[in-house]
Tab-separated table of C-alpha atoms in Angstrom:
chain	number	residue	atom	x	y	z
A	1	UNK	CA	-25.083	-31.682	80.126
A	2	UNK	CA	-24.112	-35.525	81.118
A	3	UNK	CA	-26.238	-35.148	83.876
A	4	UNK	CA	-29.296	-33.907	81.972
A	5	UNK	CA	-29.094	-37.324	79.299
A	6	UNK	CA	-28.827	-39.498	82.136
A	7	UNK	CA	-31.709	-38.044	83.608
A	8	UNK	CA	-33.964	-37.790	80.374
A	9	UNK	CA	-32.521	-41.460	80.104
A	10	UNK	CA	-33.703	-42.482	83.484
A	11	UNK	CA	-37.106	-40.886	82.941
A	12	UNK	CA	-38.077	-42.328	79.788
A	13	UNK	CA	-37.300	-45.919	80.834
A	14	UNK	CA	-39.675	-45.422	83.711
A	15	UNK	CA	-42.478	-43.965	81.192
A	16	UNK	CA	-42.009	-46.778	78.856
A	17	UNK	CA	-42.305	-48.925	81.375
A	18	UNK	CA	-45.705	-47.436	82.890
A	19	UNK	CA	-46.637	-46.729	79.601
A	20	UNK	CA	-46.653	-49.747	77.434
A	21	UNK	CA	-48.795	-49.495	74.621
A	22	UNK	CA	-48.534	-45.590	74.881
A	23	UNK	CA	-46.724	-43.442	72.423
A	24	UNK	CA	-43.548	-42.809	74.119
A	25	UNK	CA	-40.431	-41.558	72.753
A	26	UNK	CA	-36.904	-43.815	72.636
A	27	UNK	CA	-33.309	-42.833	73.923
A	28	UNK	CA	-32.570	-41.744	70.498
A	29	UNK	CA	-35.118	-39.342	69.722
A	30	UNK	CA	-34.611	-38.199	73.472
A	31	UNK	CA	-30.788	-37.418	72.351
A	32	UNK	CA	-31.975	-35.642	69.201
A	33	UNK	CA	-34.390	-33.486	70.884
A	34	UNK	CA	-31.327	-32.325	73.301
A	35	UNK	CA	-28.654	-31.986	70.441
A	36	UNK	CA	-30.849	-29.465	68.409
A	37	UNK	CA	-31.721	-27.720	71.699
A	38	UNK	CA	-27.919	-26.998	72.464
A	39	UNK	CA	-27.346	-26.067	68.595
A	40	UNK	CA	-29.829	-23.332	67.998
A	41	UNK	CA	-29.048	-21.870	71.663
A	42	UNK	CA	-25.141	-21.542	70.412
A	43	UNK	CA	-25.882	-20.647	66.759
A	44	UNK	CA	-27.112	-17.165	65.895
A	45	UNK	CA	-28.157	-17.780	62.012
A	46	UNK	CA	-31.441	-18.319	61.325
A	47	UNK	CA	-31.861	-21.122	58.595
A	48	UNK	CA	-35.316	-20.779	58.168
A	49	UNK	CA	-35.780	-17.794	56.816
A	50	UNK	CA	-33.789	-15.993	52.907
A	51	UNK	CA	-35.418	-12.864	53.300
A	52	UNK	CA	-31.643	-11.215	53.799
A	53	UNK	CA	-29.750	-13.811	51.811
A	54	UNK	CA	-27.625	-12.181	49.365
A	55	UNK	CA	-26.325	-13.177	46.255
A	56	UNK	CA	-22.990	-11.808	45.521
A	57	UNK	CA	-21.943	-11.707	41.521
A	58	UNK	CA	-18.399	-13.577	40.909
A	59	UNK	CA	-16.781	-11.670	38.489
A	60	UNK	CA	-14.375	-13.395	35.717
A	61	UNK	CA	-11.867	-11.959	33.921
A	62	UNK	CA	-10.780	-14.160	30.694
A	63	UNK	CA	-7.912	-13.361	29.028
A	64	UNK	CA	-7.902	-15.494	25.552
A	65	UNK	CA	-4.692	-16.810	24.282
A	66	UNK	CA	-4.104	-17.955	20.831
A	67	UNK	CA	-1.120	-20.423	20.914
A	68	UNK	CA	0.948	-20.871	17.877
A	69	UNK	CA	4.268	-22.613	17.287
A	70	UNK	CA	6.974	-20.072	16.187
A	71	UNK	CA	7.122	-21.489	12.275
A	72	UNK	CA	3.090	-19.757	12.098
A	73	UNK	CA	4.335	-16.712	13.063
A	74	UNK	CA	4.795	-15.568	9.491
A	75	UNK	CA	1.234	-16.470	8.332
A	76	UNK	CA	-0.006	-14.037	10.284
A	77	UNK	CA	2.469	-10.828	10.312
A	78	UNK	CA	3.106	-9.249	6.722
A	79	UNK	CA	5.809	-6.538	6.237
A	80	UNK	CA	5.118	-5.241	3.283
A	81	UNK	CA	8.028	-4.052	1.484
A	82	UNK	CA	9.202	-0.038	1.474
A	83	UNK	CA	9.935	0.236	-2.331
A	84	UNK	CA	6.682	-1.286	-3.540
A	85	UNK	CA	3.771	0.740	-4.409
A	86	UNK	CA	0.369	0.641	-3.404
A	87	UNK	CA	-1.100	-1.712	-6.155
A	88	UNK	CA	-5.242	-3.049	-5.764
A	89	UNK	CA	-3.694	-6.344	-4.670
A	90	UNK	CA	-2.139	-5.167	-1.624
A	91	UNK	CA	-4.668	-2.171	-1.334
A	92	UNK	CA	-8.142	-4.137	-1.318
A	93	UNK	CA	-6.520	-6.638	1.344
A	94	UNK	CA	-5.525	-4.839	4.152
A	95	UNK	CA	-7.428	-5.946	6.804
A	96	UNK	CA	-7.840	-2.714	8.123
A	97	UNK	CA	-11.136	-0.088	9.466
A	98	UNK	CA	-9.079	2.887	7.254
A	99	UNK	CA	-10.265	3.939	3.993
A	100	UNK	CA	-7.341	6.407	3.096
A	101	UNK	CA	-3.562	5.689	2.194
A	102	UNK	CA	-0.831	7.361	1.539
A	103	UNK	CA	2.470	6.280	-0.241
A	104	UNK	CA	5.599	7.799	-1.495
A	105	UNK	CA	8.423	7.956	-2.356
A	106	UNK	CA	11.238	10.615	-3.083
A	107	UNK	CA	14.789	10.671	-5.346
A	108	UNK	CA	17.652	12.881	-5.268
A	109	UNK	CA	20.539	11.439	-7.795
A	110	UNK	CA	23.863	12.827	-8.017
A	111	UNK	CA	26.505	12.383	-10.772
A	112	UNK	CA	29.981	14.599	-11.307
A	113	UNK	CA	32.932	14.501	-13.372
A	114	UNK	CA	36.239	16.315	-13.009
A	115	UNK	CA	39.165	16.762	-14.927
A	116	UNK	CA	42.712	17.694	-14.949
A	117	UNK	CA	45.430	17.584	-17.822
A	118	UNK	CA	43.729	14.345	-18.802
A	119	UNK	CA	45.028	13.721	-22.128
A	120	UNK	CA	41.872	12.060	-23.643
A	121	UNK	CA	39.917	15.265	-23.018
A	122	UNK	CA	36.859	16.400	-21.221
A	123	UNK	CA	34.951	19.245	-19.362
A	124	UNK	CA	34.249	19.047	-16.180
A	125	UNK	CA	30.647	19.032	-15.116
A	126	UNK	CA	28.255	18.136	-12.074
A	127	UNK	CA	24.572	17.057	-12.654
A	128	UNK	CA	21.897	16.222	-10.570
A	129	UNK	CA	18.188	14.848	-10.940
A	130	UNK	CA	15.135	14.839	-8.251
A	131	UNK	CA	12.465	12.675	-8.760
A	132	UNK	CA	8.982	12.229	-6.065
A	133	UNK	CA	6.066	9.405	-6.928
A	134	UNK	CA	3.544	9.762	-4.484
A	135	UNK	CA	-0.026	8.059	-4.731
A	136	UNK	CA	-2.818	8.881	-2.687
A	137	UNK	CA	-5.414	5.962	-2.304
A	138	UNK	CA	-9.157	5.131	-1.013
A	139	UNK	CA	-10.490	2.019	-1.047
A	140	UNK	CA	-13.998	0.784	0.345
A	141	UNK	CA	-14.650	-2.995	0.428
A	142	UNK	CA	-13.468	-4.284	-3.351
A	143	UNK	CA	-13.411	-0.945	-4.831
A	144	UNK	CA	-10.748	1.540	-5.030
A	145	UNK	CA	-9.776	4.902	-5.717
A	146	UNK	CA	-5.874	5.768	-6.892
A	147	UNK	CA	-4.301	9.277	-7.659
A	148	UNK	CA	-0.595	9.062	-9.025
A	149	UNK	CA	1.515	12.019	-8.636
A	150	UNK	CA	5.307	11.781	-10.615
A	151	UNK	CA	7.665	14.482	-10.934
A	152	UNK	CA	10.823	14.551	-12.391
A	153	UNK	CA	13.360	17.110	-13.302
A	154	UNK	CA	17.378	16.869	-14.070
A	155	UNK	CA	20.040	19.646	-15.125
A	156	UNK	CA	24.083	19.130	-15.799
A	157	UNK	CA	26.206	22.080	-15.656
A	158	UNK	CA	29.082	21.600	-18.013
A	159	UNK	CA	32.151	23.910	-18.015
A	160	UNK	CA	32.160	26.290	-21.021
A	161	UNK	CA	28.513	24.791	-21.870
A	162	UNK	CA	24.938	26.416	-21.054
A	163	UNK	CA	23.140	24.793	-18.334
A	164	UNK	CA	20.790	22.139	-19.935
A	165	UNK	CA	18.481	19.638	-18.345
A	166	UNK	CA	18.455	15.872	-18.496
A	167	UNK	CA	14.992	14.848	-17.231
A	168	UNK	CA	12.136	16.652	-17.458
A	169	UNK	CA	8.113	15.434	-16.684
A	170	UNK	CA	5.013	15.482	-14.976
A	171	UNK	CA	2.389	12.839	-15.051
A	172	UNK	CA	-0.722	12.972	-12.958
A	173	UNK	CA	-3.262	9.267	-13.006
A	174	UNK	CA	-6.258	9.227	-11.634
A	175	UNK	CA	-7.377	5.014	-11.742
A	176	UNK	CA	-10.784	3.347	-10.671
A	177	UNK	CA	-11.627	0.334	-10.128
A	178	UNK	CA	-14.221	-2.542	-8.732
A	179	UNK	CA	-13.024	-6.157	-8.207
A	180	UNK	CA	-15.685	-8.628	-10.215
A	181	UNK	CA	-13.505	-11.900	-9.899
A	182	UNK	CA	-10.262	-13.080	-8.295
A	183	UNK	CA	-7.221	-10.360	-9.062
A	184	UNK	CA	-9.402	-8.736	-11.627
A	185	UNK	CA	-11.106	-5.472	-11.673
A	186	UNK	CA	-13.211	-3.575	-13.844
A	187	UNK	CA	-11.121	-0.035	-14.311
A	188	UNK	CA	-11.948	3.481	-15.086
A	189	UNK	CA	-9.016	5.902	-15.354
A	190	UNK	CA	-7.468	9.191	-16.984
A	191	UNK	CA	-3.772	10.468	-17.136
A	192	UNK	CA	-2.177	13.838	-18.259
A	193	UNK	CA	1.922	14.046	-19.363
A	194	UNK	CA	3.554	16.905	-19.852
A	195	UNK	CA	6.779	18.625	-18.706
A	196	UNK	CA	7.568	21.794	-16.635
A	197	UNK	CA	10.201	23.831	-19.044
A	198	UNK	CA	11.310	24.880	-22.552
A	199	UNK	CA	13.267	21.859	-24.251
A	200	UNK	CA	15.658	22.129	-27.045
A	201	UNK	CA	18.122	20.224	-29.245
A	202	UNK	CA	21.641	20.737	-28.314
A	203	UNK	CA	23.426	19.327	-31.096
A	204	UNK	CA	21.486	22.068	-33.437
A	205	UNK	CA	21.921	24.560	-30.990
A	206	UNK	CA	24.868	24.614	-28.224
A	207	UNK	CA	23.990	27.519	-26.440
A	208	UNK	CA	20.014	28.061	-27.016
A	209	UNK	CA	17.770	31.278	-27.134
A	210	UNK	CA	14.148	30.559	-25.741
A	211	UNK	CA	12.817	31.076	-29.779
A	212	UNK	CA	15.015	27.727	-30.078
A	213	UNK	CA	12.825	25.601	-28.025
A	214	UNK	CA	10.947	22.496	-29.610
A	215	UNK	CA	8.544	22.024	-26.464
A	216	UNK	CA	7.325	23.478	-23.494
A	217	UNK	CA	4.808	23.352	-20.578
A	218	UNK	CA	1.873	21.545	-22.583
A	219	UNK	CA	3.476	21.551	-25.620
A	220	UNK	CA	2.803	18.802	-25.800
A	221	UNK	CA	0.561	17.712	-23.186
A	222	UNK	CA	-0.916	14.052	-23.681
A	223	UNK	CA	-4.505	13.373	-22.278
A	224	UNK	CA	-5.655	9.523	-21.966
A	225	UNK	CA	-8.939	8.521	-20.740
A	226	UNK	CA	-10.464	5.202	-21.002
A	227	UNK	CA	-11.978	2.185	-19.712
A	228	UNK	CA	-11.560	-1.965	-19.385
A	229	UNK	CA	-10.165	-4.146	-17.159
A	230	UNK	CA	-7.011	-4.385	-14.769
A	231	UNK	CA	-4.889	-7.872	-13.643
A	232	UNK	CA	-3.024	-7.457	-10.688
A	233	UNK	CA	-2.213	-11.167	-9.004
A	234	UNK	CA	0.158	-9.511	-6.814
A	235	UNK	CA	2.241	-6.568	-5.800
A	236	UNK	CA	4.629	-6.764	-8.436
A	237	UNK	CA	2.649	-7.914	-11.384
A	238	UNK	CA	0.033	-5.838	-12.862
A	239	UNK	CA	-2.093	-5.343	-16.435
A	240	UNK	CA	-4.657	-2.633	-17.230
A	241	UNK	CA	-6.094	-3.320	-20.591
A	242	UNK	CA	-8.472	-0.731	-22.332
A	243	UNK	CA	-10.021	-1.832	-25.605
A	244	UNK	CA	-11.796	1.772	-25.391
A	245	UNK	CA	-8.920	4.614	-24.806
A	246	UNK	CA	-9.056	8.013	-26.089
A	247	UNK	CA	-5.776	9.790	-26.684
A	248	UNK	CA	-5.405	13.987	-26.916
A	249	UNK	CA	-2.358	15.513	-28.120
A	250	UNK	CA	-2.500	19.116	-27.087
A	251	UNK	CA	0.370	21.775	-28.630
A	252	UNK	CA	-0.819	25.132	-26.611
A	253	UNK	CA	2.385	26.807	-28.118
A	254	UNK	CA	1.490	28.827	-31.309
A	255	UNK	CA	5.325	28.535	-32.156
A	256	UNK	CA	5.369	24.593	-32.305
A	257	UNK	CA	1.734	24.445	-34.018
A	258	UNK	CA	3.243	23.130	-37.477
A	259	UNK	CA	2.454	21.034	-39.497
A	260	UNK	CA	4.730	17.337	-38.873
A	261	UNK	CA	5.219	17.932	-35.430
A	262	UNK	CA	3.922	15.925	-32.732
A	263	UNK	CA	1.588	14.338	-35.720
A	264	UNK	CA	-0.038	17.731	-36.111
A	265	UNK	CA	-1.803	17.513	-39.391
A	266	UNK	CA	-1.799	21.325	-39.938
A	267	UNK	CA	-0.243	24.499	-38.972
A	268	UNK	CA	-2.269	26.305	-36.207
A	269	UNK	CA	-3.841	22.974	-34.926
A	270	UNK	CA	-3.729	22.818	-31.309
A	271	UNK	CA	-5.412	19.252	-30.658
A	272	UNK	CA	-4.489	16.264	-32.304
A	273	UNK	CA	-7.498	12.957	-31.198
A	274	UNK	CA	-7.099	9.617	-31.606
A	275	UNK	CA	-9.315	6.473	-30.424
A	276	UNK	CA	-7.632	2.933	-29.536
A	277	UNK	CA	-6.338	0.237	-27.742
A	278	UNK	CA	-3.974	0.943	-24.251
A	279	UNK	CA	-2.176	-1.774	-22.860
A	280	UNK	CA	0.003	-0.873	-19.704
A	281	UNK	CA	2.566	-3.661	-18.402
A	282	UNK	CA	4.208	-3.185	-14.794
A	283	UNK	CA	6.556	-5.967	-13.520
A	284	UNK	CA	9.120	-6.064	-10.722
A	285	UNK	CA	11.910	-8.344	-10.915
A	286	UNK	CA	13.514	-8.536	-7.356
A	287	UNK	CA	17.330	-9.815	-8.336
A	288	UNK	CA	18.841	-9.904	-4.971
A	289	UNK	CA	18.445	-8.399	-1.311
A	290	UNK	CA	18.121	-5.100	-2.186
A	291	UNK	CA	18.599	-4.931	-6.100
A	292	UNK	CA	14.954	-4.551	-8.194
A	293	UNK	CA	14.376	-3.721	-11.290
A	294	UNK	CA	11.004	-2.560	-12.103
A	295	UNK	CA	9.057	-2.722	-16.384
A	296	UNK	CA	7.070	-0.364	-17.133
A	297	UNK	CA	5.703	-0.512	-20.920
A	298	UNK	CA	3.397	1.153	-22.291
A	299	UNK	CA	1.622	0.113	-25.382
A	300	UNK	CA	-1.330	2.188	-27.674
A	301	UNK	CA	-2.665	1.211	-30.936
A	302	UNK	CA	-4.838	3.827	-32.987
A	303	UNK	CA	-8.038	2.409	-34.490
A	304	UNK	CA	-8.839	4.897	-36.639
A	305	UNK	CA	-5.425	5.501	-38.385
A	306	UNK	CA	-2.657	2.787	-39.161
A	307	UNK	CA	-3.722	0.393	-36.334
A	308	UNK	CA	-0.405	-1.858	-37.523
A	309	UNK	CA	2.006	1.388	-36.389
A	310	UNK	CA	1.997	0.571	-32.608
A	311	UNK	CA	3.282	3.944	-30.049
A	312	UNK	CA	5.819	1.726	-27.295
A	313	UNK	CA	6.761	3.406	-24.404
A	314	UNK	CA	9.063	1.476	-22.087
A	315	UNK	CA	11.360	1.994	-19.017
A	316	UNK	CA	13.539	0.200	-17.096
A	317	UNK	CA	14.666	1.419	-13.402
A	318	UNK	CA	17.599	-0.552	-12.070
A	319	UNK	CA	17.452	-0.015	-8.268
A	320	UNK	CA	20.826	-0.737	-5.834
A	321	UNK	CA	19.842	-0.085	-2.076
A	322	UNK	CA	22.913	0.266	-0.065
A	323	UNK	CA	20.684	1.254	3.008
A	324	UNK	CA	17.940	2.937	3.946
A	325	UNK	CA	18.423	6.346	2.348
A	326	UNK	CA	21.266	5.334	-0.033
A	327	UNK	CA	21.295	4.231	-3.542
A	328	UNK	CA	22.301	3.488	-7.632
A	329	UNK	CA	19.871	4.170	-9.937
A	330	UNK	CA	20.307	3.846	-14.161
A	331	UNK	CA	16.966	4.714	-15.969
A	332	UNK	CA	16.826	3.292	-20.054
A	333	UNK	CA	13.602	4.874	-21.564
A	334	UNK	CA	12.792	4.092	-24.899
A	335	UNK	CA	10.008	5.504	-27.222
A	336	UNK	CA	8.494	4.815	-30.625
A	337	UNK	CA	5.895	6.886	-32.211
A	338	UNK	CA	5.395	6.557	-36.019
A	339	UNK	CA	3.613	10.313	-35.932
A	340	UNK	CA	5.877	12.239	-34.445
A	341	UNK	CA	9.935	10.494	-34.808
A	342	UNK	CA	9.707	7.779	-37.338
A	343	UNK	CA	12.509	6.296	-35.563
A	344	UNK	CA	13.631	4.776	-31.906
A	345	UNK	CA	14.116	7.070	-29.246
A	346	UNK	CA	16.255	6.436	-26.360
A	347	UNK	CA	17.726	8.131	-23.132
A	348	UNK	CA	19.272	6.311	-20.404
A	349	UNK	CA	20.480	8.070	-17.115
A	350	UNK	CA	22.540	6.759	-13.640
A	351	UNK	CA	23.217	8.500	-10.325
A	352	UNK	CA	24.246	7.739	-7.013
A	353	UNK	CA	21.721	9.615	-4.220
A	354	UNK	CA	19.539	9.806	-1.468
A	355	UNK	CA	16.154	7.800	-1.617
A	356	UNK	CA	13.365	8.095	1.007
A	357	UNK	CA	10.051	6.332	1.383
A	358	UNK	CA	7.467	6.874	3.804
A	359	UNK	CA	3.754	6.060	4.394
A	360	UNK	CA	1.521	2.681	4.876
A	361	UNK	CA	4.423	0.303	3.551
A	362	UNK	CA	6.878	1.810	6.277
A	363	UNK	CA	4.606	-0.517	8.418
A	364	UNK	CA	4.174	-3.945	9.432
A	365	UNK	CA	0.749	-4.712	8.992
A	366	UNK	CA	-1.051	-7.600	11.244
A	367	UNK	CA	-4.747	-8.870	10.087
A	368	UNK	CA	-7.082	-8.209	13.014
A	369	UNK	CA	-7.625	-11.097	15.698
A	370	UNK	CA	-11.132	-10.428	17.610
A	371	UNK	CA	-9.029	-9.401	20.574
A	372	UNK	CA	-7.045	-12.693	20.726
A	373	UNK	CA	-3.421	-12.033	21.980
A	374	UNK	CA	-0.742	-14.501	20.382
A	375	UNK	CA	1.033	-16.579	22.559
A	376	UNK	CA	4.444	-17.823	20.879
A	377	UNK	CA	5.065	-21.232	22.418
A	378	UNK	CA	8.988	-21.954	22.951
């Protein structure tokens, strides 16, 4: 290869020389001319030419991170808590695809008393009380859909005493409502209360015949169903007012349709109707870790008949959670209603027992991210 560029060398000096005023190429083009020789004989690829060029896609896989400091960590999980209801506040939030929830919760109280030569006196007895509350709700944007299911039912067994029972309802609540401003919603709803078996009065009659009783299954049954407007700023605050309630009294038992009773104007009459005002107040007071106690009242004023005479219905539930499945409960329920007991009623109730939720508040509930994965910096 030296040899060859010495020679081309050597020639084109002689040209030049022979060739002066001739085109005539210089050492350097000379060298060129050899150097791109040598490369295409050693080099296979042909740069002239794309018809087979290739263009291979470069595939990237992101994988997002959103990076928080560990004090955010809470503004973005919420655990909602086991012993609190569905309510529209925490129903119409969830940031969830699911329309349907389901909530409950379920009671078993025990009490018992024994005796023994005690000198003060006393029977021995054993009583126990279950209770379930279970709602079923749908909600679709900022509308919603609740159905309320409570049972309750309570016997003591007293030595040398008939069996009699302590607590004794049902109450089925059927609630609608469409959100029209911040924590307010315009609401729709019906509710029927009634109980499941005979009821009598003791003190009259210790050891009672069923001709004895003073109420039954729908006797009485109460029917409301009404409209206006429901405040609920959060879980455990909420107020459904209803300038426009209707109110049924039903008595289905020809033996308690008399005249007095349950504001029956007449004997025979089987529905009693009034028209009014409903105003239902629900407020839980969380004392400590694990110690509530929940207000319910209840408050209905007839338009068409001594407005002034207001019906209250309140109760109280004191709650002690000494686990999961463990607790105290003492119930105070108190009831005025001019038209049936022109006087106070009141019946309060404890127990020690087994309580059990289950459903959407079991879980801890996380707002969707758009596929972003949280990254918890240290």
């Amino acid at each position: 290869m030296k040899f060859e560029i010495l020679a081309l060398i050597l020639i084109s000096t002689l040209a030049s020389a022979q060739n002066t005023g001739r085109d005539s190429l210089t050492t350097k083009q000379v060298i060129n001319i050899l150097s791109q020789k040598n490369w295409q004989q050693n080099v296979e690829v042909d740069i002239d030419s794309i018809s087979k060029l290739k263009i291979q896609p470069i595939r990237v896989k992101l994988t997002p991170n959103l990076i928080l400091k560990k004090n955010l960590l809470s503004e973005i999980v919420v655990e909602k808590a086991k012993d609190v209801p569905m309510t529209p506040y925490n129903l119409t939030r969830m940031n969830t695809n699911k329309k349907f929830f389901f909530w409950g919760k379920n009671n078993f109280l025990f009490n018992q008393s024994s005796f023994s030569h005690w000198n003060a006196g006393g029977n021995n007895n054993v009583g126990a009380i279950g209770r379930i509350n279970y709602n079923l709700s749908y909600k679709n944007v900022n509308s919603y859909l609740e159905n309320i299911l409570q049972l309750g039912y309570g016997i003591v067994i007293t030595e040398g005493e008939a069996v009699r029972k302590t607590d004794d309802y049902i109450s089925f609540t059927i609630n609608y409502g469409y959100g029209v401003e911040k924590n307010f919603y315009l609401s729709v709803g019906a509710q029927v209360i009634t109980q499941f078996t005979p009821g009598f009065n003791y003190k009259i009659t210790p050891k009672p015949h069923y001709s004895d009783r003073i109420s039954k299954f729908m006797a009485p049954g109460y029917i409301n169903a009404g409209m206006g407007v429901a405040y609920n700023p959060n879980e455990n605050f909420q107020v459904t007012f209803r300038p426009i309630n209707a109110r049924f009294t039903l008595i289905l038992d020809p033996h308690l349709q008399k005249a007095g009773l349950y504001g029956l104007e007449k004997d025979g009459q089987i529905l009693r109707k009034e028209l009014g005002a409903m105003m239902n107040i629900s407020y839980k007071l969380n004392i400590y870790k694990n110690i509530s106690y929940t207000n319910q009242l209840g408050l209905f004023s007839n338009y068409i008949s001594h407005p002034e005479r207001v019906d209250i219905n309140y109760e109280g539930m004191l709650n002690l959670k000494f686990n999961k499945f463990i607790n105290t409960v003492v119930n105070i329920n108190l009831l005025y209603d001019h038209d049936q007991v022109k006087r106070l009623q009141l019946k309060q109730t404890l127990g020690v027992g087994i309580s059990y939720d289950f459903g959407i508040n079991d879980k801890k509930l996380a707002p969707e991210t758009n596929g972003l994965k949280p990254f918890i910096a240290k």
